JSON list of C-alpha atoms in Angstrom, two decimals:
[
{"chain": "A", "resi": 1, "resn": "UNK", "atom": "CA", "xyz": [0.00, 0.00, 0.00]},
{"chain": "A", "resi": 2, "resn": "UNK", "atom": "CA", "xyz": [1.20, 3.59, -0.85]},
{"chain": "A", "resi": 3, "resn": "UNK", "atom": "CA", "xyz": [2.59, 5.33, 2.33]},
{"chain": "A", "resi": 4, "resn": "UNK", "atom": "CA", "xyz": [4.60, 8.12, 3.11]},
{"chain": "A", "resi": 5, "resn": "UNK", "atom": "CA", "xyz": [6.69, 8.59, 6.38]},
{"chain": "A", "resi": 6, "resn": "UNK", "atom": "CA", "xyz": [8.09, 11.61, 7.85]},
{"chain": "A", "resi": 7, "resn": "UNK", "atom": "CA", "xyz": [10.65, 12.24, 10.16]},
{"chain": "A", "resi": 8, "resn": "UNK", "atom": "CA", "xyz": [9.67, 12.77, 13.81]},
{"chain": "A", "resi": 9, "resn": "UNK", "atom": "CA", "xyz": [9.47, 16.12, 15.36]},
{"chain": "A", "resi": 10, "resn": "UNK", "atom": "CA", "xyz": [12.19, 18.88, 15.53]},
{"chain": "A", "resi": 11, "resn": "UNK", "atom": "CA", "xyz": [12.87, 21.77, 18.25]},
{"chain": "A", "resi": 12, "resn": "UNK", "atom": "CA", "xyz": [15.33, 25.03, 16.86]},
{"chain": "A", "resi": 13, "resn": "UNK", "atom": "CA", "xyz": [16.55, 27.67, 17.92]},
{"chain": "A", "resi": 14, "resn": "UNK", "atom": "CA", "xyz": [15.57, 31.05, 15.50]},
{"chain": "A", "resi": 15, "resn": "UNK", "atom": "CA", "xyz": [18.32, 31.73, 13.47]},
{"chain": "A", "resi": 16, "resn": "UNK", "atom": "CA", "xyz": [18.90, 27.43, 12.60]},
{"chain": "A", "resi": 17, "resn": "UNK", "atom": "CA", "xyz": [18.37, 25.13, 9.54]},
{"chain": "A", "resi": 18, "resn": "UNK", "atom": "CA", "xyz": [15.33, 22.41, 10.00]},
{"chain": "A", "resi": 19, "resn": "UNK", "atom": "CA", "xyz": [15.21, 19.27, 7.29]},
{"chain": "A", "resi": 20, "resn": "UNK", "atom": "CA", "xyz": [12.60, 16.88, 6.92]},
{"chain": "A", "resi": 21, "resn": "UNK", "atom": "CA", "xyz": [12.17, 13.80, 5.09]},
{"chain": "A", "resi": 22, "resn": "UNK", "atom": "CA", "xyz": [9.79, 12.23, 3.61]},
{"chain": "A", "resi": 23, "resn": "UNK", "atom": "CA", "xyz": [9.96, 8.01, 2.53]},
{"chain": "A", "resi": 24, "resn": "UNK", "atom": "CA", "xyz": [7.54, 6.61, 0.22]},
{"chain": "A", "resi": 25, "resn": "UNK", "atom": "CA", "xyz": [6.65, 3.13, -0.40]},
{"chain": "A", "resi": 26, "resn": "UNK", "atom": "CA", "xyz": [4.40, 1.23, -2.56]},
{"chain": "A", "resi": 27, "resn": "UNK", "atom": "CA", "xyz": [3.94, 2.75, -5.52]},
{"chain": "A", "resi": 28, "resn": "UNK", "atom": "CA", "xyz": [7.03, 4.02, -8.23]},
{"chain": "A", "resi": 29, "resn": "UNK", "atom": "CA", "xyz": [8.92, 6.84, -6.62]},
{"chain": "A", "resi": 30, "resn": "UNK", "atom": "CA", "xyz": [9.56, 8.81, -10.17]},
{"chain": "A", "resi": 31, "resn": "UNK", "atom": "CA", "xyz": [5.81, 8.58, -11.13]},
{"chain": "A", "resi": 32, "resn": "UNK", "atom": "CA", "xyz": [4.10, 11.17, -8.68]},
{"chain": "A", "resi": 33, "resn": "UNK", "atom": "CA", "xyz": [5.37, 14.98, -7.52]},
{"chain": "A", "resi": 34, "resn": "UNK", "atom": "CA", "xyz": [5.84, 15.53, -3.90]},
{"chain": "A", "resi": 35, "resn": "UNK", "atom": "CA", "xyz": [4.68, 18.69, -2.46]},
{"chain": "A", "resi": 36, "resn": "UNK", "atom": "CA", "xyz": [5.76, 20.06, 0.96]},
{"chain": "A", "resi": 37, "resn": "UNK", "atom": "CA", "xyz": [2.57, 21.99, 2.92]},
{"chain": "A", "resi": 38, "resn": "UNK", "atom": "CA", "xyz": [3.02, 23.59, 6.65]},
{"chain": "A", "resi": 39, "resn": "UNK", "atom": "CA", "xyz": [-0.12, 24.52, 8.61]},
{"chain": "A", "resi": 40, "resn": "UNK", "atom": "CA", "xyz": [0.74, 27.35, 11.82]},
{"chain": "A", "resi": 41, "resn": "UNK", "atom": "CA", "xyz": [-1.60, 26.65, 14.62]},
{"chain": "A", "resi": 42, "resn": "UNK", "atom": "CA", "xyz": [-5.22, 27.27, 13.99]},
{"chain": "A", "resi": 43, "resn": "UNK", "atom": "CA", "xyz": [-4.11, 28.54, 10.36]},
{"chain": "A", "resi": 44, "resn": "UNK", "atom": "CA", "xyz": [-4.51, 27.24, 6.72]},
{"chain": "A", "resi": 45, "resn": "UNK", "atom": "CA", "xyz": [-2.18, 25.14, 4.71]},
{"chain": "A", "resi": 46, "resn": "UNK", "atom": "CA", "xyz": [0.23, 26.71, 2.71]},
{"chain": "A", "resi": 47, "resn": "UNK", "atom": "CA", "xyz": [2.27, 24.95, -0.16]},
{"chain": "A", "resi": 48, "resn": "UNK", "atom": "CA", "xyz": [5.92, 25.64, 0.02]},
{"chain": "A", "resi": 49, "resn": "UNK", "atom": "CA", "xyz": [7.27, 24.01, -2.84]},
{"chain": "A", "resi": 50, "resn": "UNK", "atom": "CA", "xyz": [7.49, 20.68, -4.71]},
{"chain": "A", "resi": 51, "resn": "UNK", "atom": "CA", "xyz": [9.98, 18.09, -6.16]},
{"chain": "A", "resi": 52, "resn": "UNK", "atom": "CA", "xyz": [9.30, 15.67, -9.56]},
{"chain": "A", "resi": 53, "resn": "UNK", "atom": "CA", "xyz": [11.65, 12.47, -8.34]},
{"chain": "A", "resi": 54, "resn": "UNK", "atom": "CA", "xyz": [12.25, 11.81, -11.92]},
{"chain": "A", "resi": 55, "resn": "UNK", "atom": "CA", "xyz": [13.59, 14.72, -13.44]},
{"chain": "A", "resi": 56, "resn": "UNK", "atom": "CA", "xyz": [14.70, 16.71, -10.16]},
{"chain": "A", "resi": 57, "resn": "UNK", "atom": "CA", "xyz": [12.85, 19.75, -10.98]},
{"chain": "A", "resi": 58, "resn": "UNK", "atom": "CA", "xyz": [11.52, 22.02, -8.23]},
{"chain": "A", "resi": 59, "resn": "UNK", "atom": "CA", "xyz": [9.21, 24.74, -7.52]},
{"chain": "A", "resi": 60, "resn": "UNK", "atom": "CA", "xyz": [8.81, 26.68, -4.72]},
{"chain": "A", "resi": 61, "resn": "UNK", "atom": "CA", "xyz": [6.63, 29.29, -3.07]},
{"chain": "A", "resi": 62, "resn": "UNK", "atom": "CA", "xyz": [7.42, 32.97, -3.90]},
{"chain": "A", "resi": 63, "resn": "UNK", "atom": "CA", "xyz": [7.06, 33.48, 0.06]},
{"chain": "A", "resi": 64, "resn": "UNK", "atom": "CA", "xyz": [9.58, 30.63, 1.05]},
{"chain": "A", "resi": 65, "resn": "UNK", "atom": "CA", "xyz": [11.91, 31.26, -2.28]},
{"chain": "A", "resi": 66, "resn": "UNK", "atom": "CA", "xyz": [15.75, 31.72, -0.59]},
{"chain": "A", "resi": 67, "resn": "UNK", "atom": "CA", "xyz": [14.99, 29.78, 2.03]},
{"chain": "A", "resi": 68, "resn": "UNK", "atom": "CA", "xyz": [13.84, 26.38, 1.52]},
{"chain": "A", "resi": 69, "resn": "UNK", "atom": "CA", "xyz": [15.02, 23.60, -0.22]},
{"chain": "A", "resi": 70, "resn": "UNK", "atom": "CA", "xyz": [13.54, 20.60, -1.64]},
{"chain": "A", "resi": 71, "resn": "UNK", "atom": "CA", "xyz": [15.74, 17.27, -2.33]},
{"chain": "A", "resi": 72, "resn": "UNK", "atom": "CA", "xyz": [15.59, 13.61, -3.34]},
{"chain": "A", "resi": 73, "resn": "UNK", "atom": "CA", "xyz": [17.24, 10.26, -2.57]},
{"chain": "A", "resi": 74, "resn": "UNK", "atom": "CA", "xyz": [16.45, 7.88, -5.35]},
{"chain": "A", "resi": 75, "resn": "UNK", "atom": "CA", "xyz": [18.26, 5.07, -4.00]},
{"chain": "A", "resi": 76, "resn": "UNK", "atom": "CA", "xyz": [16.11, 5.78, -0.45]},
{"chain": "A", "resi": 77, "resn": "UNK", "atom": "CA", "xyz": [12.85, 6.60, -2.08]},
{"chain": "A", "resi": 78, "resn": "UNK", "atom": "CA", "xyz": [12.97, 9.60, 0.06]},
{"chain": "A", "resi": 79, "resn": "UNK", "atom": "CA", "xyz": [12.71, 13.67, -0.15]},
{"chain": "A", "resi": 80, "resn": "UNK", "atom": "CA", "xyz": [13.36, 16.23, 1.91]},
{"chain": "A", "resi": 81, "resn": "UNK", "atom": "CA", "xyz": [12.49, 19.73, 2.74]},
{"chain": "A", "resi": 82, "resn": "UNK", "atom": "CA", "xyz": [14.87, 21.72, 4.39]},
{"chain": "A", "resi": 83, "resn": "UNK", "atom": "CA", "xyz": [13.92, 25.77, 5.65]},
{"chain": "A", "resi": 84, "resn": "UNK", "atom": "CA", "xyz": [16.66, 27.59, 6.81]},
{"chain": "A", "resi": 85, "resn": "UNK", "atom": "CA", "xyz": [17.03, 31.02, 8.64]},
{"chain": "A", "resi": 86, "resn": "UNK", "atom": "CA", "xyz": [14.40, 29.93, 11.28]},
{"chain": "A", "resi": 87, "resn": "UNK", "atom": "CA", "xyz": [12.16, 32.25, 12.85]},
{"chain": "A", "resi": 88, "resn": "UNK", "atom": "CA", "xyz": [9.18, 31.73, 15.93]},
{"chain": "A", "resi": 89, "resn": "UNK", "atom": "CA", "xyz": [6.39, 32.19, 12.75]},
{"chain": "A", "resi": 90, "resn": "UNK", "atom": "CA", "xyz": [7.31, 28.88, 11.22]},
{"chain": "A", "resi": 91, "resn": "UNK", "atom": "CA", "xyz": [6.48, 26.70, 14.13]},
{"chain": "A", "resi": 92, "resn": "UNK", "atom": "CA", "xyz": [4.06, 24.87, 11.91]},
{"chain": "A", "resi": 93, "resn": "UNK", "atom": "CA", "xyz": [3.05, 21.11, 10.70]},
{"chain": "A", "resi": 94, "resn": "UNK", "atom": "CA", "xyz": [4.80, 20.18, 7.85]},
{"chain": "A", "resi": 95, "resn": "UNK", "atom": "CA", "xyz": [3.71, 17.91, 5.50]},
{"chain": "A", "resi": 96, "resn": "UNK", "atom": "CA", "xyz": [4.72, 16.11, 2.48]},
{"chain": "A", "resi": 97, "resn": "UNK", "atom": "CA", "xyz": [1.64, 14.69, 0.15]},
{"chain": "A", "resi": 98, "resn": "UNK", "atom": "CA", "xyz": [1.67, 13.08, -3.26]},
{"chain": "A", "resi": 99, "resn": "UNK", "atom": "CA", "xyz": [-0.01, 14.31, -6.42]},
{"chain": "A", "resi": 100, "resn": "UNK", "atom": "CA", "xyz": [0.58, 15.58, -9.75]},
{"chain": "A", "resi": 101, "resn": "UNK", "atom": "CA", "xyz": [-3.24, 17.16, -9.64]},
{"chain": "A", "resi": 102, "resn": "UNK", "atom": "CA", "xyz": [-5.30, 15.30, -6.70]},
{"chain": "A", "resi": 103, "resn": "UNK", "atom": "CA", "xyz": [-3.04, 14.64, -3.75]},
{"chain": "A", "resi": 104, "resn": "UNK", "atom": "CA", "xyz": [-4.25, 11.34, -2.76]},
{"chain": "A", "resi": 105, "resn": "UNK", "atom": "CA", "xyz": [-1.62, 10.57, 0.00]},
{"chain": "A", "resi": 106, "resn": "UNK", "atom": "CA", "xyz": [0.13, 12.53, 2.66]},
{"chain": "A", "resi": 107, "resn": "UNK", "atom": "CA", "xyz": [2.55, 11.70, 5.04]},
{"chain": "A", "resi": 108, "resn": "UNK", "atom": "CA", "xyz": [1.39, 12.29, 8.76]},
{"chain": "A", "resi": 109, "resn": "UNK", "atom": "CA", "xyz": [3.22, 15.42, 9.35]},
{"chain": "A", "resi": 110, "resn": "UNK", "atom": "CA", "xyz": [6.39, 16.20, 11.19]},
{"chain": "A", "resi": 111, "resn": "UNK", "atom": "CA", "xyz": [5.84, 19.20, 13.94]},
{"chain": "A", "resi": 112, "resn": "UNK", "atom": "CA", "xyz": [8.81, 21.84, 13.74]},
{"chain": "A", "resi": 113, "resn": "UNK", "atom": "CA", "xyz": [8.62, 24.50, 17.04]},
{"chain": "A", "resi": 114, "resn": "UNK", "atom": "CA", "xyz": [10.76, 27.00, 16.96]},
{"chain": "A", "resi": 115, "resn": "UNK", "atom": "CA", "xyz": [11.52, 28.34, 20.64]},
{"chain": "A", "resi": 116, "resn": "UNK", "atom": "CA", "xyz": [14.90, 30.28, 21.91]},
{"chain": "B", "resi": 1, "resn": "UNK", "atom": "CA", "xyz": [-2.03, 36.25, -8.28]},
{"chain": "B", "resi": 2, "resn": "UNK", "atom": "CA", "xyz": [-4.86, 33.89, -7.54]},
{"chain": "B", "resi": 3, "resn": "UNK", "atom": "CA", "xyz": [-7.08, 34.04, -4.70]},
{"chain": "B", "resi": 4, "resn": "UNK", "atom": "CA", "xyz": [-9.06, 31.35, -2.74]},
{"chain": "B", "resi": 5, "resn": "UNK", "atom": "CA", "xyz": [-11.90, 32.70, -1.21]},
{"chain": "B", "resi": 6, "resn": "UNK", "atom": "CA", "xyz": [-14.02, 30.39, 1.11]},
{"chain": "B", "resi": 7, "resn": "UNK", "atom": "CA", "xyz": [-16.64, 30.69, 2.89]},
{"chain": "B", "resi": 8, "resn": "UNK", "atom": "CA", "xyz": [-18.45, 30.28, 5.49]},
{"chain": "B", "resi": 9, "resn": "UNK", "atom": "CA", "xyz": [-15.65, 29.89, 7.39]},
{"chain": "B", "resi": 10, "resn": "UNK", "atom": "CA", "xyz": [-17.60, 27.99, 9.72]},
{"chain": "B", "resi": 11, "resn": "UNK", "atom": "CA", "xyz": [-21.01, 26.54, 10.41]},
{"chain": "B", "resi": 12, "resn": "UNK", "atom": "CA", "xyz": [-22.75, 24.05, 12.61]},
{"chain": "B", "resi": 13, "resn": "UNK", "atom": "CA", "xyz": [-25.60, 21.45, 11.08]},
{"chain": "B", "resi": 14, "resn": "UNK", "atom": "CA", "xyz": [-27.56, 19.21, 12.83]},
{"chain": "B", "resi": 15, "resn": "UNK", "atom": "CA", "xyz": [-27.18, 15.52, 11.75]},
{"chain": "B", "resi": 16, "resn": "UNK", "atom": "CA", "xyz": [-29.02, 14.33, 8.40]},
{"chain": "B", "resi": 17, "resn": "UNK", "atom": "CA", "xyz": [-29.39, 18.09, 7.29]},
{"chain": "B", "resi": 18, "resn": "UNK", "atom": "CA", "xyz": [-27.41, 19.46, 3.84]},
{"chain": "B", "resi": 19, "resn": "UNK", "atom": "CA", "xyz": [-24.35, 21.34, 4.02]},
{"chain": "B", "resi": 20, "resn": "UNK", "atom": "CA", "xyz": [-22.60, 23.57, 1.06]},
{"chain": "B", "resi": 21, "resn": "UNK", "atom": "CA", "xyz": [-20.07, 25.26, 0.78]},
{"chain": "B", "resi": 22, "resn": "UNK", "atom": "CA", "xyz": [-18.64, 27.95, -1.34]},
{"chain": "B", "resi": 23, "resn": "UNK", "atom": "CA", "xyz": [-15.07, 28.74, -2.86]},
{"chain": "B", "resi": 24, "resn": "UNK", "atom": "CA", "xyz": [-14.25, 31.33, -5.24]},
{"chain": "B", "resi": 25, "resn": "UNK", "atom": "CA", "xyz": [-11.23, 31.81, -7.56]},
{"chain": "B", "resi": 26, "resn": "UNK", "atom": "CA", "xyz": [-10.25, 35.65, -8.46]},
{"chain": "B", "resi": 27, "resn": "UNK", "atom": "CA", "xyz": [-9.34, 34.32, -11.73]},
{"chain": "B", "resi": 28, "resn": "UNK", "atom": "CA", "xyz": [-10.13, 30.81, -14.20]},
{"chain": "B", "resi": 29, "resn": "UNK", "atom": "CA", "xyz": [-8.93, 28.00, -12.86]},
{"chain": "B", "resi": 30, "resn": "UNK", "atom": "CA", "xyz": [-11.11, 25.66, -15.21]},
{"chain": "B", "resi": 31, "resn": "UNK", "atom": "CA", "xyz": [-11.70, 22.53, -13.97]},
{"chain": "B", "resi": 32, "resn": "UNK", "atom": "CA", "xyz": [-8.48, 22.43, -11.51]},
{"chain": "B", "resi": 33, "resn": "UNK", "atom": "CA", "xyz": [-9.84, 22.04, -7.99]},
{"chain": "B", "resi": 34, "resn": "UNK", "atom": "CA", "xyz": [-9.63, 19.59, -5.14]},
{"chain": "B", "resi": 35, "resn": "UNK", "atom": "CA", "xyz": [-11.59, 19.55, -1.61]},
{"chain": "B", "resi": 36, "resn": "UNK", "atom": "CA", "xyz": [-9.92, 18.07, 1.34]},
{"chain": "B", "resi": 37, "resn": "UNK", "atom": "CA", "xyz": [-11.46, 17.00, 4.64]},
{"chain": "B", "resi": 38, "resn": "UNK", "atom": "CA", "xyz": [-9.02, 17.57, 8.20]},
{"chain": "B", "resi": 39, "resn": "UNK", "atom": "CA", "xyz": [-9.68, 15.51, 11.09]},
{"chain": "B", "resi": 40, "resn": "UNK", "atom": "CA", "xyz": [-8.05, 17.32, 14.24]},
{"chain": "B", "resi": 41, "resn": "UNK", "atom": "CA", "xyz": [-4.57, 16.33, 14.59]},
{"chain": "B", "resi": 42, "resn": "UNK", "atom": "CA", "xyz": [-4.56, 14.19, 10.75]},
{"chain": "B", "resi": 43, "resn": "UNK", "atom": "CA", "xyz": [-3.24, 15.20, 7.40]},
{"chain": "B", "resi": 44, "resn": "UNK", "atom": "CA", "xyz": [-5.83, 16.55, 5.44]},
{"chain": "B", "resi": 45, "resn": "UNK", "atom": "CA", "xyz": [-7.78, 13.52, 3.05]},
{"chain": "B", "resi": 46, "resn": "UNK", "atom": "CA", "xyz": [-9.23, 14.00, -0.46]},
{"chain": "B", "resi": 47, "resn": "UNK", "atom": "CA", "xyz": [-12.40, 14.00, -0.95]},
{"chain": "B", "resi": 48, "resn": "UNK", "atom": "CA", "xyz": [-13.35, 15.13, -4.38]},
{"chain": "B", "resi": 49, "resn": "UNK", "atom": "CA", "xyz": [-11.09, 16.20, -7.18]},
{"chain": "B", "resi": 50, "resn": "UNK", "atom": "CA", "xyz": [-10.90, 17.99, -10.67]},
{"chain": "B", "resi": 51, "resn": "UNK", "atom": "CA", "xyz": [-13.99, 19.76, -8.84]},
{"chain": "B", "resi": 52, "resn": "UNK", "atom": "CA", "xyz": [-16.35, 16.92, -9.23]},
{"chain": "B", "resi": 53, "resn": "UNK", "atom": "CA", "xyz": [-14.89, 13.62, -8.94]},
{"chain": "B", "resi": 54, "resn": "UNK", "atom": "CA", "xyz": [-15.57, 11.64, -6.15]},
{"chain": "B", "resi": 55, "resn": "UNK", "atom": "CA", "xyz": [-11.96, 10.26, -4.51]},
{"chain": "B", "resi": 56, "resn": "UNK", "atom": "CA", "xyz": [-11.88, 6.22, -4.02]},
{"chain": "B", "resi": 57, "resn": "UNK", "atom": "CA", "xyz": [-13.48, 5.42, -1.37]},
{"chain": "B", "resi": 58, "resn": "UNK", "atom": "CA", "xyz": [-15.10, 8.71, -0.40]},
{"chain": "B", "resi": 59, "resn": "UNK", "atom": "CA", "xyz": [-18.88, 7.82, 0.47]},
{"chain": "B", "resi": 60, "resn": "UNK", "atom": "CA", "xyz": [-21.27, 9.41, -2.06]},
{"chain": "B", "resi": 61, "resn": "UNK", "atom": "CA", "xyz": [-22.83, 11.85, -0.02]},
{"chain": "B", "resi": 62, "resn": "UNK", "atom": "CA", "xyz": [-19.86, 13.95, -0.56]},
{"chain": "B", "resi": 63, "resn": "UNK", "atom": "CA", "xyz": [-20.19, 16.03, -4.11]},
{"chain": "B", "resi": 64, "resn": "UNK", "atom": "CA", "xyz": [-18.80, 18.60, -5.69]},
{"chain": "B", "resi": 65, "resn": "UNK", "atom": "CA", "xyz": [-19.40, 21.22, -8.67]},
{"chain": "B", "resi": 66, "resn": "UNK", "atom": "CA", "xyz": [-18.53, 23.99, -10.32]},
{"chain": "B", "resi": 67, "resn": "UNK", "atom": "CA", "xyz": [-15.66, 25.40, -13.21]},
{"chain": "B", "resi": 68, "resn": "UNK", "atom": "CA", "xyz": [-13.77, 28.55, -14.18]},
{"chain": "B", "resi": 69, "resn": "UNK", "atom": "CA", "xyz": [-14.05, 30.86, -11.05]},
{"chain": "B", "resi": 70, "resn": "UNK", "atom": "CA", "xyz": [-17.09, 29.28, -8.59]},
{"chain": "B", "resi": 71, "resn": "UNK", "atom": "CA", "xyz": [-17.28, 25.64, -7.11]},
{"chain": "B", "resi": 72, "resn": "UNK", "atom": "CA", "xyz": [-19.87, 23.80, -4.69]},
{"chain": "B", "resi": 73, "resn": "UNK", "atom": "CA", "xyz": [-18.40, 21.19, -1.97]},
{"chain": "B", "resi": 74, "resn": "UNK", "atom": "CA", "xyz": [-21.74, 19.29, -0.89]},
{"chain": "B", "resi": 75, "resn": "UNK", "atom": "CA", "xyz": [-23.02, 17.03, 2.10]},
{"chain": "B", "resi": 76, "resn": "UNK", "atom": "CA", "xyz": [-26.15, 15.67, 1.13]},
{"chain": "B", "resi": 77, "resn": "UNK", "atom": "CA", "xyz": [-26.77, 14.17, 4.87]},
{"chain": "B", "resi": 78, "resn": "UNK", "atom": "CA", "xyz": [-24.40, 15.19, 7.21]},
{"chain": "B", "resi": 79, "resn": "UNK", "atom": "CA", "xyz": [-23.16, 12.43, 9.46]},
{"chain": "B", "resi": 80, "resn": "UNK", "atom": "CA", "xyz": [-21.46, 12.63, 13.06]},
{"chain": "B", "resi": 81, "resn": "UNK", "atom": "CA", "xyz": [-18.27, 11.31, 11.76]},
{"chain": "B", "resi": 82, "resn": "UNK", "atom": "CA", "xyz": [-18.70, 14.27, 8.79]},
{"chain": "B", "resi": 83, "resn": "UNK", "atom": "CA", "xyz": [-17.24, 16.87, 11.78]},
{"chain": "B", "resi": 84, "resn": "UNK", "atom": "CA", "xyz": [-13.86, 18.67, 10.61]},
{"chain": "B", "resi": 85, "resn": "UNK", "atom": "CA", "xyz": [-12.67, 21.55, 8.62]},
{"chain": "B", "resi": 86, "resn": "UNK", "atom": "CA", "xyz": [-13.04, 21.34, 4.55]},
{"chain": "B", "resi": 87, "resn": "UNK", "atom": "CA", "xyz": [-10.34, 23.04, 2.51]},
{"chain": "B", "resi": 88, "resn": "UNK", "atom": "CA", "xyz": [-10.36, 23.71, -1.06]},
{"chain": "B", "resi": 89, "resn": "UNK", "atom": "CA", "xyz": [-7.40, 23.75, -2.86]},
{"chain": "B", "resi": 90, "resn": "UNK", "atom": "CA", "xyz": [-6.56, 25.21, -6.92]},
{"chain": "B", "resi": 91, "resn": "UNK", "atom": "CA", "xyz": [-3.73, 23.89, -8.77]},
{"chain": "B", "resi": 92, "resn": "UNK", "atom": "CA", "xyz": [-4.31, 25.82, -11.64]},
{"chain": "B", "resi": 93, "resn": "UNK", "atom": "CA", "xyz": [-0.82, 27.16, -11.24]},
{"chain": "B", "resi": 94, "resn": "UNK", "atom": "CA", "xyz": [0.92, 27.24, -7.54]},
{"chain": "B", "resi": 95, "resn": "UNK", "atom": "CA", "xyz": [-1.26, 25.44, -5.46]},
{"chain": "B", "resi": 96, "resn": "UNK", "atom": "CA", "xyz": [-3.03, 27.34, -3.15]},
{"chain": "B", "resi": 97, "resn": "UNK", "atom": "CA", "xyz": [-5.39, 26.61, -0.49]},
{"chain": "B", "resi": 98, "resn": "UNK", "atom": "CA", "xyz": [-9.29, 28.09, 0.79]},
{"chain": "B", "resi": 99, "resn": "UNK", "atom": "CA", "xyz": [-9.06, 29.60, 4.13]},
{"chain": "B", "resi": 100, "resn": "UNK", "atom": "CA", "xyz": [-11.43, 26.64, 5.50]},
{"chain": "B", "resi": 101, "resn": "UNK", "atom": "CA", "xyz": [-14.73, 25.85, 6.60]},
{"chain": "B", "resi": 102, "resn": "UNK", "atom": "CA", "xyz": [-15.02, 24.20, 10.14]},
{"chain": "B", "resi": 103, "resn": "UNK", "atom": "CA", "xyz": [-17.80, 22.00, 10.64]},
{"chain": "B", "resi": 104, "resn": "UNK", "atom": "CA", "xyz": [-19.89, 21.45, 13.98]},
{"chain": "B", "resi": 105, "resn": "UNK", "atom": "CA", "xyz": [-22.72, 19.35, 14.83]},
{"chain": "B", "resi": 106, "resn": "UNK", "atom": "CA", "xyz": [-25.64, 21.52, 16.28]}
]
């Protein structure tokens, strides 16, 4: 069955670099995009960017452009969203979901607090 | 840029009644719409995509209409296990999400 499995949750300081993975299974790693979504406490989701595993391309969010950074691991079925230059405002659950139009299946989300 | 307007942003039903709700694009986004059902504390599930197509496994009192700038998320009888917040989402170009609609049970 199609899953994907994020990373457990992260604490930084503001100021510090955050990555997250993402590992999918069951299905064929190049055939589907993966987007990376955050959601602040009590607020909507907002897409930050997305990788194609086959080709490598990205594309990210005007607002998060600079400072994040989507990657893959072919061998490890596995991407990864890095945001750097942490501040308290992106304490958020971030998510990783699959689609190239629907997203059918998301990971389970990975909390990120950011706290001095 | 596109906007996502939805509305209401919240409302409370009481159990077998019909609920609808609304989400307008500033600009034509065609066909190029999903709605997603959160669960507090769970990634958000599809429920309907291409603005009418009913996700696998999504019961059937779940629809959804609409094209170009004005789409329809419908629960013909709402059901207990129906309460959560609704999102719409465009993909016309970056994907961009509706500011939600949280449902209550009256």
């Amino acid at each position: 069955q199609v899953q994907l499995v994020q990373s457990g949750a992260e604490v930084r300081k503001p100021g510090a670099s955050v990555k997250v993975s993402c590992k999918a299974s069951g299905y064929i790693f190049t055939s589907f995009v993966i987007h990376w979504v955050r959601q602040a406490p009590g607020q909507r989701l907002e897409w930050m960017g997305w990788i194609n595993p086959g080709n490598d391309n990205t594309k990210y969010s005007q607002k998060f452009q600079g400072r994040v950074t989507v990657t893959r691991d072919m061998s490890a079925s596995t991407t990864y969203m890095e945001l750097s230059s942490l501040k308290y405002e992106d304490t958020a659950i971030y998510y990783c979901a699959r689609g190239n139009r629907e997203w059918d299946y998301w990971g389970q989300g990975t909390l990120v607090t950011v706290s001095s | 840029d596109i906007q996502m307007t939805q509305s209401p942003s919240s409302l409370s039903a009481s159990v077998g009644d019909r609920v609808t709700i609304t989400c307008q694009a500033s600009q034509d986004i065609r066909n190029y719409l999903n709605w997603y059902q959160q669960k507090p504390g769970k990634a958000p599930k599809l429920l309907i995509y291409d603005a009418s197509n009913l996700a696998t496994g999504v019961p059937s009192r779940f629809s959804g209409s609409g094209s170009a700038t004005d789409f329809t998320f419908t629960i013909s009888s709402l059901q207990p296990e129906d309460i959560a917040t609704y999102y719409c989402q465009q993909y016309d170009n970056f994907p961009l999400f509706g500011g939600g609609t949280r449902v209550e049970i009256k």
